[in-house]
Short mmCIF file of C-alpha atoms in Angstrom, two decimals:
data_model
loop_
_atom_site.label_atom_id
_atom_site.label_comp_id
_atom_site.label_asym_id
_atom_site.label_seq_id
_atom_site.Cartn_x
_atom_site.Cartn_y
_atom_site.Cartn_z
CA MET Q 3 17.37 -16.96 38.46
CA GLN Q 4 15.15 -15.49 35.80
CA LEU Q 5 14.99 -11.82 34.87
CA PRO Q 6 12.33 -10.57 32.44
CA PHE Q 7 12.84 -7.91 29.82
CA GLY Q 8 10.99 -5.07 31.50
CA GLU Q 9 9.13 -2.08 30.21
CA TRP Q 10 11.26 0.26 28.12
CA LEU Q 11 11.78 3.36 30.28
CA PRO Q 12 14.61 5.41 28.76
CA ASP Q 13 13.66 8.46 30.82
CA GLN Q 14 14.60 6.61 34.00
CA PRO Q 15 18.14 5.92 35.33
CA ALA Q 16 19.63 2.50 34.65
CA HIS Q 17 19.83 1.63 38.36
CA LEU Q 18 16.53 0.96 40.20
CA ASN Q 19 14.76 1.27 36.90
CA PRO Q 20 11.76 -1.10 37.08
CA GLY Q 21 12.14 -1.67 33.40
CA SER Q 22 14.97 -1.25 30.92
CA THR Q 23 16.71 1.44 28.90
CA VAL Q 24 17.11 -0.73 25.76
CA ALA Q 25 14.31 -2.16 23.58
CA THR Q 26 15.19 -1.67 19.93
CA ASN Q 27 13.54 -3.11 16.79
CA VAL Q 28 10.83 -4.76 18.85
CA TYR Q 29 7.35 -3.95 20.08
CA HIS Q 30 5.74 -4.85 23.37
CA ALA Q 31 3.07 -7.55 23.53
CA ALA Q 32 1.19 -8.89 26.54
CA SER Q 33 4.02 -10.93 28.10
CA SER Q 34 6.94 -10.56 25.70
CA TYR Q 35 8.57 -8.46 23.05
CA LYS Q 36 7.93 -9.27 19.41
CA PRO Q 37 10.06 -8.50 16.33
CA VAL Q 38 9.78 -5.53 13.99
CA LYS Q 39 10.27 -6.60 10.36
CA SER Q 40 12.10 -4.72 7.66
CA LEU Q 41 10.37 -2.78 4.90
CA VAL Q 42 9.89 -4.56 1.59
CA ALA Q 43 9.18 -2.36 -1.44
CA TYR Q 44 6.35 -3.48 -3.73
CA SER Q 45 6.35 -0.63 -6.25
CA GLY Q 46 9.22 -2.16 -8.23
CA ALA Q 47 11.50 0.35 -9.90
CA SER Q 48 8.78 3.00 -9.66
CA ASN Q 49 9.02 5.71 -6.99
CA VAL Q 50 7.78 9.23 -6.22
CA THR Q 51 11.24 10.78 -6.81
CA GLN Q 52 11.37 12.73 -3.52
CA ASN Q 53 10.24 12.84 0.10
CA ALA Q 54 6.59 11.96 0.56
CA LYS Q 55 4.62 14.74 2.22
CA GLY Q 56 1.43 12.80 2.87
CA ALA Q 57 -0.28 9.61 1.75
CA GLY Q 58 -3.59 7.79 1.91
CA SER Q 59 -5.09 4.48 0.81
CA PHE Q 60 -8.81 4.09 0.18
CA ARG Q 61 -11.49 1.77 -1.17
CA ASP Q 62 -14.52 2.85 -3.17
CA ASN Q 63 -17.87 1.14 -2.84
CA THR Q 64 -16.90 -1.47 -5.48
CA ASN Q 65 -13.85 -2.49 -3.37
CA ALA Q 66 -11.42 -0.95 -5.85
CA VAL Q 67 -8.29 0.34 -4.13
CA PHE Q 68 -6.81 3.83 -4.61
CA THR Q 69 -3.50 4.76 -3.02
CA PHE Q 70 -2.17 8.30 -3.28
CA VAL Q 71 1.12 9.92 -2.28
CA GLY Q 72 1.75 13.63 -2.25
CA THR Q 73 5.07 15.40 -2.61
CA LYS Q 74 5.76 19.11 -2.46
CA ASP Q 75 4.92 19.53 -6.17
CA ASN Q 76 2.93 16.46 -7.31
CA ILE Q 77 0.36 13.80 -6.44
CA TYR Q 78 0.93 10.19 -7.46
CA LYS Q 79 -1.41 7.24 -7.69
CA LEU Q 80 -0.10 3.70 -7.19
CA THR Q 81 -1.50 1.15 -9.62
CA SER Q 82 -0.15 -2.40 -10.00
CA GLY Q 83 3.17 -1.39 -8.44
CA THR Q 84 3.65 1.72 -10.58
CA PHE Q 85 3.35 5.36 -9.56
CA SER Q 86 1.86 7.82 -12.02
CA SER Q 87 1.10 11.52 -11.63
CA VAL Q 88 -2.59 12.32 -11.20
CA LYS Q 89 -2.38 16.04 -10.40
CA GLY Q 90 -3.84 16.80 -13.83
CA SER Q 91 -3.96 20.49 -14.46
CA CYS Q 92 -3.99 21.36 -10.75
CA THR Q 93 -1.22 23.62 -9.47
CA ILE Q 94 0.89 22.20 -6.63
CA SER Q 95 3.52 24.53 -5.22
CA GLY Q 96 4.24 23.34 -1.69
CA THR Q 97 7.56 23.79 0.11
CA ASP Q 98 9.72 21.29 1.95
CA THR Q 99 7.80 21.99 5.18
CA ASP Q 100 4.27 21.65 3.77
CA PHE Q 101 2.32 18.39 3.92
CA PHE Q 102 -0.72 16.88 2.18
CA THR Q 103 -3.90 15.74 3.89
CA PHE Q 104 -5.90 13.04 2.05
CA THR Q 105 -9.50 12.49 3.25
CA GLN Q 106 -12.14 10.14 1.82
CA PHE Q 107 -15.69 11.42 1.58
CA GLY Q 108 -17.84 8.75 -0.10
CA GLN Q 109 -16.63 8.30 -3.65
CA TYR Q 110 -14.30 11.29 -3.39
CA VAL Q 111 -10.76 11.75 -2.06
CA ILE Q 112 -9.95 15.33 -1.07
CA ALA Q 113 -6.32 16.49 -1.11
CA SER Q 114 -5.07 19.71 0.42
CA ASN Q 115 -1.74 21.26 1.38
CA GLY Q 116 -2.63 24.76 2.53
CA LYS Q 117 -0.70 26.36 -0.34
CA ASP Q 118 -2.84 25.52 -3.35
CA ALA Q 119 -6.53 25.26 -4.17
CA PRO Q 120 -7.95 22.06 -2.59
CA MET Q 121 -8.32 19.15 -4.98
CA VAL Q 122 -10.67 16.22 -5.34
CA TYR Q 123 -10.49 12.80 -7.04
CA ASP Q 124 -13.66 10.98 -8.05
CA MET Q 125 -12.99 7.25 -7.60
CA LEU Q 126 -16.15 6.32 -9.54
CA SER Q 127 -15.61 8.70 -12.43
CA SER Q 128 -15.32 7.26 -15.93
CA ALA Q 129 -12.99 10.07 -17.06
CA ASN Q 130 -9.88 9.01 -18.93
CA PRO Q 131 -7.34 9.86 -17.73
CA LYS Q 132 -8.78 10.04 -14.23
CA VAL Q 133 -7.01 12.85 -12.35
CA PHE Q 134 -7.51 15.33 -9.52
CA VAL Q 135 -9.54 18.47 -10.23
CA THR Q 136 -10.09 21.48 -8.05
CA LEU Q 137 -12.76 21.20 -5.40
CA GLN Q 138 -14.11 24.46 -6.72
CA SER Q 139 -15.14 22.66 -9.92
CA LEU Q 140 -17.68 20.65 -7.93
CA ALA Q 141 -19.13 23.66 -6.11
CA SER Q 142 -22.81 24.39 -6.61
CA SER Q 143 -23.80 27.61 -8.31
CA GLY Q 144 -23.35 30.52 -5.90
CA SER Q 145 -21.33 28.43 -3.49
CA THR Q 146 -17.63 29.01 -2.90
CA VAL Q 147 -15.15 26.75 -1.13
CA PRO Q 148 -12.30 28.01 1.02
CA SER Q 149 -9.65 29.02 -1.49
CA LYS Q 150 -7.02 27.03 0.40
CA PHE Q 151 -7.10 24.81 3.47
CA ARG Q 152 -4.43 22.57 4.97
CA ILE Q 153 -6.34 19.81 6.75
CA SER Q 154 -9.71 18.09 6.76
CA GLY Q 155 -11.72 15.29 8.33
CA VAL Q 156 -15.19 13.74 8.10
CA ILE Q 157 -17.51 14.31 11.06
CA ARG Q 158 -20.84 12.61 10.71
CA ASP Q 159 -22.02 13.57 7.19
CA PHE Q 160 -19.84 16.64 6.73
CA LEU Q 161 -16.44 17.33 5.27
CA VAL Q 162 -14.83 19.58 7.86
CA THR Q 163 -11.83 21.70 6.83
CA GLY Q 164 -9.40 23.73 8.88
CA ASN Q 165 -6.34 25.99 8.79
CA ILE Q 166 -7.82 28.07 6.02
CA GLU Q 167 -5.90 30.76 4.18
CA ASN Q 168 -6.05 34.06 6.08
CA ALA Q 169 -8.02 32.31 8.84
CA LYS Q 170 -5.73 29.74 10.41
CA ASN Q 171 -8.07 29.37 13.43
CA ARG Q 172 -11.16 28.66 11.29
CA VAL Q 173 -13.05 25.47 10.59
CA GLN Q 174 -15.59 25.30 7.78
CA TRP Q 175 -17.85 22.42 6.83
CA SER Q 176 -19.68 21.39 3.67
CA GLY Q 177 -23.33 20.84 3.18
CA ILE Q 178 -24.72 17.70 4.77
CA ASN Q 179 -23.50 14.78 2.65
CA ASP Q 180 -22.60 17.28 -0.09
CA ILE Q 181 -19.09 18.56 -0.78
CA SER Q 182 -20.43 20.72 -3.61
CA MET Q 183 -22.23 23.07 -1.17
CA TRP Q 184 -20.22 25.57 0.90
CA GLU Q 185 -22.59 28.54 1.17
CA SER Q 186 -23.19 29.40 4.84
CA GLY Q 187 -26.75 28.62 5.92
CA VAL Q 188 -27.52 26.32 3.01
CA SER Q 189 -27.85 22.55 3.62
CA SER Q 190 -26.30 23.05 7.11
CA SER Q 191 -23.01 24.35 5.61
CA ASP Q 192 -21.25 26.95 7.79
CA LEU Q 193 -18.02 28.03 9.40
CA GLN Q 194 -16.67 28.87 12.83
CA ASP Q 195 -13.69 30.96 13.90
CA LEU Q 196 -12.28 29.42 17.08
CA PRO Q 197 -11.64 32.05 19.74
CA GLY Q 198 -8.82 32.34 22.20
CA SER Q 199 -5.07 31.82 21.98
CA GLY Q 200 -5.08 28.19 20.87
CA GLY Q 201 -3.19 28.98 17.67
CA GLN Q 202 -3.61 27.45 14.25
CA VAL Q 203 -5.78 24.42 13.48
CA VAL Q 204 -3.35 21.59 12.76
CA ALA Q 205 -5.49 18.38 12.61
CA ILE Q 206 -9.10 17.23 12.51
CA THR Q 207 -10.08 13.65 13.41
CA SER Q 208 -12.99 11.80 11.82
CA GLY Q 209 -15.96 9.92 13.24
CA GLU Q 210 -19.32 10.42 14.91
CA VAL Q 211 -17.62 13.16 16.88
CA GLY Q 212 -14.45 14.95 15.84
CA TYR Q 213 -11.54 16.52 17.61
CA VAL Q 214 -10.10 19.75 16.28
CA PHE Q 215 -6.46 20.12 17.24
CA ARG Q 216 -4.99 23.56 17.51
CA GLN Q 217 -1.39 24.17 18.49
CA ASN Q 218 -2.39 24.77 22.13
CA GLN Q 219 -5.97 23.58 22.39
CA ILE Q 220 -8.24 20.63 21.61
CA ILE Q 221 -11.92 21.10 20.82
CA ARG Q 222 -14.59 18.44 20.42
CA MET Q 223 -17.13 18.90 17.58
CA ASP Q 224 -20.57 17.32 18.05
CA PHE Q 225 -23.35 17.49 15.48
CA VAL Q 226 -26.51 18.77 17.16
CA GLY Q 227 -28.48 19.96 14.12
CA GLY Q 228 -30.90 22.86 13.95
CA ASN Q 229 -29.51 26.37 13.76
CA THR Q 230 -26.52 25.42 15.88
CA ILE Q 231 -25.39 22.54 13.60
CA PHE Q 232 -22.19 21.76 15.58
CA ARG Q 233 -21.44 22.25 19.27
CA PHE Q 234 -17.83 23.11 20.10
CA SER Q 235 -16.52 21.98 23.52
CA VAL Q 236 -12.98 22.66 24.70
CA ILE Q 237 -11.61 19.49 26.29
CA SER Q 238 -7.98 20.66 26.55
CA PRO Q 239 -7.64 24.43 27.03
CA ASN Q 240 -3.83 24.69 27.09
CA ARG Q 241 -2.52 21.67 25.23
CA GLY Q 242 -2.75 20.79 21.54
CA ALA Q 243 -0.66 19.15 18.84
CA VAL Q 244 2.70 20.64 17.87
CA PHE Q 245 2.59 19.26 14.32
CA GLY Q 246 -0.42 18.12 12.30
CA GLN Q 247 1.05 14.81 11.23
CA THR Q 248 1.74 13.73 14.83
CA VAL Q 249 -1.98 13.04 15.32
CA CYS Q 250 -3.17 9.47 14.61
CA GLN Q 251 -6.42 7.72 15.35
CA ASP Q 252 -8.01 4.33 16.01
CA ASN Q 253 -11.72 5.02 16.18
CA ARG Q 254 -12.33 7.13 19.34
CA GLN Q 255 -8.77 6.65 20.59
CA VAL Q 256 -6.52 9.47 19.39
CA PHE Q 257 -2.80 9.82 19.95
CA PHE Q 258 -0.72 12.97 19.55
CA TYR Q 259 2.47 14.78 20.41
CA ALA Q 260 2.24 18.08 22.26
CA ASP Q 261 4.75 20.64 23.48
CA ASP Q 262 5.09 18.64 26.69
CA GLY Q 263 5.12 15.08 25.36
CA PHE Q 264 2.88 12.27 24.14
CA PHE Q 265 -0.81 12.02 25.02
CA GLN Q 266 -3.90 9.97 24.26
CA ILE Q 267 -7.54 11.00 24.03
CA ASN Q 268 -9.76 8.20 25.35
CA GLY Q 269 -13.35 9.39 25.35
CA ASP Q 270 -12.82 12.99 26.37
CA GLN Q 271 -9.97 12.29 28.78
CA VAL Q 272 -6.54 13.56 27.75
CA LEU Q 273 -4.12 11.04 29.24
CA PRO Q 274 -0.32 11.43 29.48
CA ILE Q 275 1.28 8.32 27.97
CA GLY Q 276 4.88 9.49 27.61
CA ALA Q 277 5.55 11.22 30.92
CA GLU Q 278 8.51 9.75 32.84
CA LYS Q 279 8.74 7.10 30.13
CA VAL Q 280 9.85 8.46 26.73
CA ASN Q 281 9.20 12.22 26.63
CA ARG Q 282 12.75 13.23 27.60
CA PHE Q 283 14.25 10.58 25.34
CA PHE Q 284 12.28 11.81 22.33
CA GLU Q 285 13.08 15.44 23.05
CA SER Q 286 16.81 14.70 23.12
CA ASP Q 287 16.82 12.22 20.24
CA LEU Q 288 14.77 14.29 17.77
CA ASN Q 289 16.64 16.12 15.00
CA LYS Q 290 14.94 19.46 15.44
CA ALA Q 291 16.07 20.72 12.06
CA TYR Q 292 13.48 18.41 10.45
CA THR Q 293 10.56 18.39 12.86
CA ASP Q 294 8.18 18.95 9.95
CA ARG Q 295 9.01 15.42 8.75
CA ILE Q 296 7.46 13.66 11.79
CA THR Q 297 4.51 11.56 10.77
CA SER Q 298 2.33 9.02 12.56
CA ALA Q 299 -0.04 6.11 11.93
CA VAL Q 300 -1.90 3.42 13.81
CA ASP Q 301 -1.39 -0.29 13.28
CA PRO Q 302 -4.78 -1.49 14.59
CA PHE Q 303 -4.02 -5.21 14.13
CA ASN Q 304 -1.12 -4.99 16.63
CA THR Q 305 -2.73 -2.07 18.61
CA LEU Q 306 0.27 0.19 17.98
CA ALA Q 307 0.47 3.96 17.63
CA ILE Q 308 3.68 4.76 15.77
CA TRP Q 309 5.62 7.95 15.15
CA LEU Q 310 8.22 8.11 12.37
CA TYR Q 311 10.85 10.78 13.07
CA PRO Q 312 14.36 11.94 12.14
CA SER Q 313 16.81 11.32 14.94
CA LYS Q 314 19.93 13.27 15.87
CA ASP Q 315 21.98 10.24 14.73
CA ASN Q 316 20.66 10.46 11.17
CA PRO Q 317 23.49 11.57 8.85
CA ASN Q 318 21.06 12.09 5.96
CA THR Q 319 20.87 15.85 5.50
CA THR Q 320 17.71 15.57 3.37
CA GLY Q 321 15.72 14.76 6.50
CA ILE Q 322 14.70 11.21 5.71
CA CYS Q 323 13.35 9.80 8.96
CA ASP Q 324 15.28 6.96 10.57
CA LYS Q 325 13.41 5.85 13.69
CA LEU Q 326 9.98 4.66 14.82
CA LEU Q 327 8.71 5.39 18.30
CA ILE Q 328 6.15 2.66 19.05
CA TYR Q 329 3.39 2.63 21.68
CA ASN Q 330 1.22 -0.40 22.34
CA TYR Q 331 -1.99 1.20 23.57
CA VAL Q 332 -3.30 -2.04 25.10
CA THR Q 333 -0.22 -2.94 27.16
CA GLN Q 334 0.68 0.79 27.50
CA LYS Q 335 4.35 0.04 26.79
CA TRP Q 336 6.87 1.69 24.44
CA SER Q 337 9.77 0.64 22.23
CA VAL Q 338 11.86 2.06 19.39
CA ALA Q 339 12.91 0.76 15.95
CA LYS Q 340 15.44 1.84 13.33
CA VAL Q 341 13.70 2.22 9.98
CA LYS Q 342 14.40 4.70 7.18
CA ALA Q 343 11.38 6.19 5.40
CA SER Q 344 9.70 9.50 4.59
CA GLN Q 345 6.12 8.49 5.39
CA ILE Q 346 4.18 5.81 7.23
CA PHE Q 347 0.49 5.15 6.63
CA LYS Q 348 -2.12 2.38 6.49
CA GLN Q 349 -2.43 1.04 2.97
CA PHE Q 350 -4.40 -1.53 1.05
CA VAL Q 351 -2.16 -3.89 -0.88
CA ILE Q 352 -3.56 -5.85 -3.77
CA ALA Q 353 -1.49 -9.03 -4.09
CA ASN Q 354 -2.56 -10.14 -7.57
CA THR Q 355 0.84 -11.42 -8.72
CA VAL Q 356 3.15 -14.12 -7.39
CA GLU Q 357 5.74 -11.43 -6.61
CA LEU Q 358 3.33 -9.44 -4.46
CA MET Q 359 2.02 -12.59 -2.75
CA ASP Q 360 5.61 -13.38 -1.83
CA ILE Q 361 5.97 -9.92 -0.27
CA VAL Q 362 2.75 -10.27 1.72
CA SER Q 363 3.67 -13.78 2.88
CA GLU Q 364 7.32 -14.77 3.23
CA ASN Q 365 6.57 -18.40 2.36
CA LEU Q 366 4.02 -19.09 -0.38
CA ASP Q 367 3.81 -22.73 0.76
CA GLU Q 368 2.36 -21.55 4.07
CA ILE Q 369 -0.45 -19.45 2.58
CA ASN Q 370 -3.73 -20.88 3.89
CA ILE Q 371 -6.00 -18.62 1.81
CA SER Q 372 -7.55 -19.81 -1.40
CA LEU Q 373 -6.14 -17.92 -4.37
CA ASP Q 374 -9.61 -17.29 -5.83
CA THR Q 375 -10.90 -15.35 -2.81
CA PRO Q 376 -11.40 -11.57 -2.76
CA TYR Q 377 -8.61 -11.34 -0.16
CA TRP Q 378 -6.07 -11.06 -3.01
CA THR Q 379 -8.01 -8.74 -5.34
CA THR Q 380 -9.72 -6.21 -3.05
CA GLY Q 381 -6.71 -5.26 -0.99
CA HIS Q 382 -5.61 -6.22 2.49
CA LEU Q 383 -4.80 -3.48 5.01
CA TYR Q 384 -1.17 -3.19 6.13
CA LEU Q 385 0.93 -0.67 7.93
CA GLY Q 386 3.34 0.50 5.27
CA ALA Q 387 5.55 3.35 4.25
CA ILE Q 388 7.25 5.28 1.49
CA ASP Q 389 10.78 4.01 2.11
CA GLU Q 390 14.12 5.81 1.83
CA ASN Q 391 14.17 5.08 -1.91
CA PHE Q 392 10.71 6.71 -2.23
CA LYS Q 393 9.01 3.39 -3.05
CA ALA Q 394 5.83 1.98 -1.56
CA ALA Q 395 6.67 -0.68 1.03
CA ILE Q 396 5.19 -2.71 3.85
CA PHE Q 397 6.71 -4.12 7.04
CA SER Q 398 6.77 -7.74 5.84
CA GLY Q 399 10.47 -8.50 5.34
CA THR Q 400 12.95 -10.29 7.54
CA THR Q 401 13.34 -9.34 11.21
CA LEU Q 402 15.56 -6.44 12.10
CA GLU Q 403 18.34 -6.97 14.62
CA ALA Q 404 16.56 -6.88 17.97
CA GLU Q 405 18.33 -5.56 21.07
CA LEU Q 406 16.92 -5.93 24.57
CA GLU Q 407 18.41 -5.41 27.98
CA THR Q 408 17.38 -6.47 31.47
CA LYS Q 409 17.10 -3.93 34.28
CA GLU Q 410 20.26 -3.26 36.27
CA THR Q 411 20.07 -5.32 39.46
CA GLU Q 412 22.17 -6.26 42.46
CA ILE Q 413 21.87 -10.02 42.20
CA PHE Q 414 23.11 -10.68 45.75
CA PRO Q 415 22.29 -7.61 47.85
CA GLY Q 416 25.39 -6.18 49.46
CA MET Q 417 27.69 -8.53 47.57
CA ARG Q 418 29.40 -8.85 44.23
CA ALA Q 419 28.30 -11.56 41.81
CA ASN Q 420 30.24 -13.93 39.56
CA ILE Q 421 28.30 -14.51 36.35
CA THR Q 422 29.06 -17.84 34.60
CA GLY Q 423 26.30 -18.12 32.02
CA VAL Q 424 23.13 -16.60 30.60
CA ARG Q 425 20.28 -18.43 28.88
CA PRO Q 426 18.22 -16.01 26.71
CA LEU Q 427 14.47 -16.72 26.94
CA VAL Q 428 14.05 -16.12 23.23
CA ASP Q 429 12.77 -18.62 20.68
CA ALA Q 430 15.86 -18.10 18.47
CA SER Q 431 19.61 -18.08 18.87
CA ALA Q 432 20.80 -14.88 20.51
CA ASN Q 433 24.06 -13.26 21.55
CA VAL Q 434 24.68 -11.94 25.04
CA VAL Q 435 26.89 -9.22 26.54
CA VAL Q 436 27.05 -8.90 30.32
CA LYS Q 437 27.46 -5.40 31.71
CA THR Q 438 28.63 -4.77 35.29
CA ARG Q 439 29.90 -2.00 37.57
CA ASP Q 440 30.84 -1.85 41.25
CA ARG Q 441 29.73 1.72 41.95
CA LEU Q 442 26.98 3.79 40.36
CA ALA Q 443 29.66 6.38 39.62
CA ASP Q 444 31.66 3.85 37.58
CA SER Q 445 31.45 3.39 33.84
CA VAL Q 446 29.90 0.13 32.74
CA SER Q 447 32.30 -2.70 31.98
CA SER Q 448 31.14 -5.09 29.25
CA SER Q 449 32.07 -8.68 28.50
CA SER Q 450 32.78 -9.96 25.03
CA SER Q 451 29.72 -11.00 23.04
CA SER Q 452 28.88 -14.64 23.69
CA SER Q 453 26.90 -16.92 21.39
CA GLN Q 454 24.72 -19.83 22.45
CA ASN Q 455 26.05 -23.35 22.76
CA THR Q 456 24.07 -26.48 22.00
CA SER Q 457 22.46 -26.48 25.48
CA GLY Q 458 21.14 -22.95 25.00
CA ILE Q 459 23.60 -21.31 27.39
CA ASN Q 460 25.70 -18.27 26.48
CA PRO Q 461 28.92 -18.92 28.44
CA VAL Q 462 30.25 -15.71 29.94
CA ARG Q 463 32.45 -14.89 32.92
CA LYS Q 464 32.00 -11.48 34.48
CA SER Q 465 31.95 -10.18 38.04
CA GLY Q 466 30.58 -7.03 39.58
CA ARG Q 467 28.07 -5.65 42.05
CA TYR Q 468 25.51 -4.25 39.62
CA PHE Q 469 24.53 -6.38 36.63
CA ARG Q 470 22.52 -6.24 33.45
CA ALA Q 471 22.38 -8.51 30.38
CA ASN Q 472 22.23 -7.19 26.83
CA VAL Q 473 20.65 -9.64 24.37
CA LYS Q 474 20.78 -9.30 20.58
CA VAL Q 475 18.82 -11.45 18.14
CA PRO Q 476 20.57 -11.26 14.73
CA ALA Q 477 18.78 -9.69 11.81
CA GLY Q 478 16.96 -12.24 9.67
CA SER Q 479 16.31 -14.64 12.57
CA ILE Q 480 12.91 -16.28 12.73
CA TRP Q 481 11.43 -15.74 16.19
CA THR Q 482 8.22 -14.75 17.91
CA HIS Q 483 8.80 -13.99 21.57
CA ALA Q 484 11.61 -12.51 23.66
CA GLN Q 485 10.83 -12.70 27.37
CA GLY Q 486 14.03 -12.35 29.40
CA ILE Q 487 17.00 -14.37 30.61
CA ASP Q 488 17.84 -17.26 32.91
CA LEU Q 489 21.00 -16.43 34.84
CA LYS Q 490 23.72 -18.60 36.36
CA ALA Q 491 25.60 -16.67 39.11
CA ASN Q 492 27.40 -17.16 42.40
CA PRO Q 493 28.05 -14.71 45.23
CA GLY Q 494 31.52 -13.18 44.97
CA GLY Q 495 32.20 -11.42 48.24
CA SER Q 496 31.24 -8.07 49.72
CA ARG Q 497 34.24 -5.85 48.93
#
């Protein structure tokens, strides 16, 4: 009898759950679970000294890579595995609850935290040293920029800013293809105060159209030109994003966390993706003393939207996050992983040394890419992080210990079952614990952990009416797919 590892549904009871309540350190693929790998630092001994409060990785038009990390009082640039401060003479005075937004606009990277004057880095500048300067220094004569704004995005040919000092419900945009022009009515630059009770602007997505997230509202921005410039359309009148860094994007697909759970924007539809699946789990597992630390990113290669958050089990009082909530937006299935970091983000990694090549690929002998191709010098995009030691890292290490569980089932309806063996359908050695109970009111009784013999069977003897199998794949194992179990059982009577 075969039982698959079902969809992870921690919000549902163990019994009659069509899926499972355990799927840890894995992510869901089309017909199996796949492993989550550990973080491997590639910034050597260099780090950013404290919790990252925002990060971004960009290419200029010469394919040069620029990776920036913001903390509450500094901005660092990562070059050849070493972090160096590039805040220049800019003042940075954020608090533990402030975060940085990094947005690329052509050759420029704009950084803002809502506390200090917005800053800009010219990736093509020949200045030495090359550092951030205030955005005001680029402003055209007679034009002023918002003194302080927290977030920004690029919609069509405009830099769009939001959550502006003394106008938290305002969005303001630059001149068309010109971040030096901010005078209303000149070169299509203008501003708009968003009416209603939607609250502060907390995030702005980028693209041909943009979505402006307020705390309790979502507004679509469309460029129409003429005197109107942008049309504002409310697509979600009573739901927005609780925290700015919980919004992540893969082209027109946008994922976010609201007061009432996880949602996805697909086109203009706001779809619930966490209801009756993970919303209650997340609400109870989140360490609410550090909700400002939640951050999110998309892994487009594996079609994953991921939220890094501090759990209630985290003993680290500094608020370092310790879990990933993972959503595969193709299979529409969830999982969770245990990873310690202060930030996750997509980053370009230049593997121009043997050490970095070894981090990107676990086995140099298996690299099938010529060493003289631009792949190694122009940066390859990975989902990475600033780890618990405040170093730049990517998820390319050994596999974490994976734990999966079948749904609880009555193998022989109306009867007890005698379990004699379990064969994990995993392409690696795995350990099995069988859990049983006779009544739903009973506590679960667990067998001893059983390892596989040479025939692939995990010998175990356990009886009970209701059954589930817990399978663990040890950390460091090399495997690709975990699909379920093959069960050996006999009926054991009806009492």
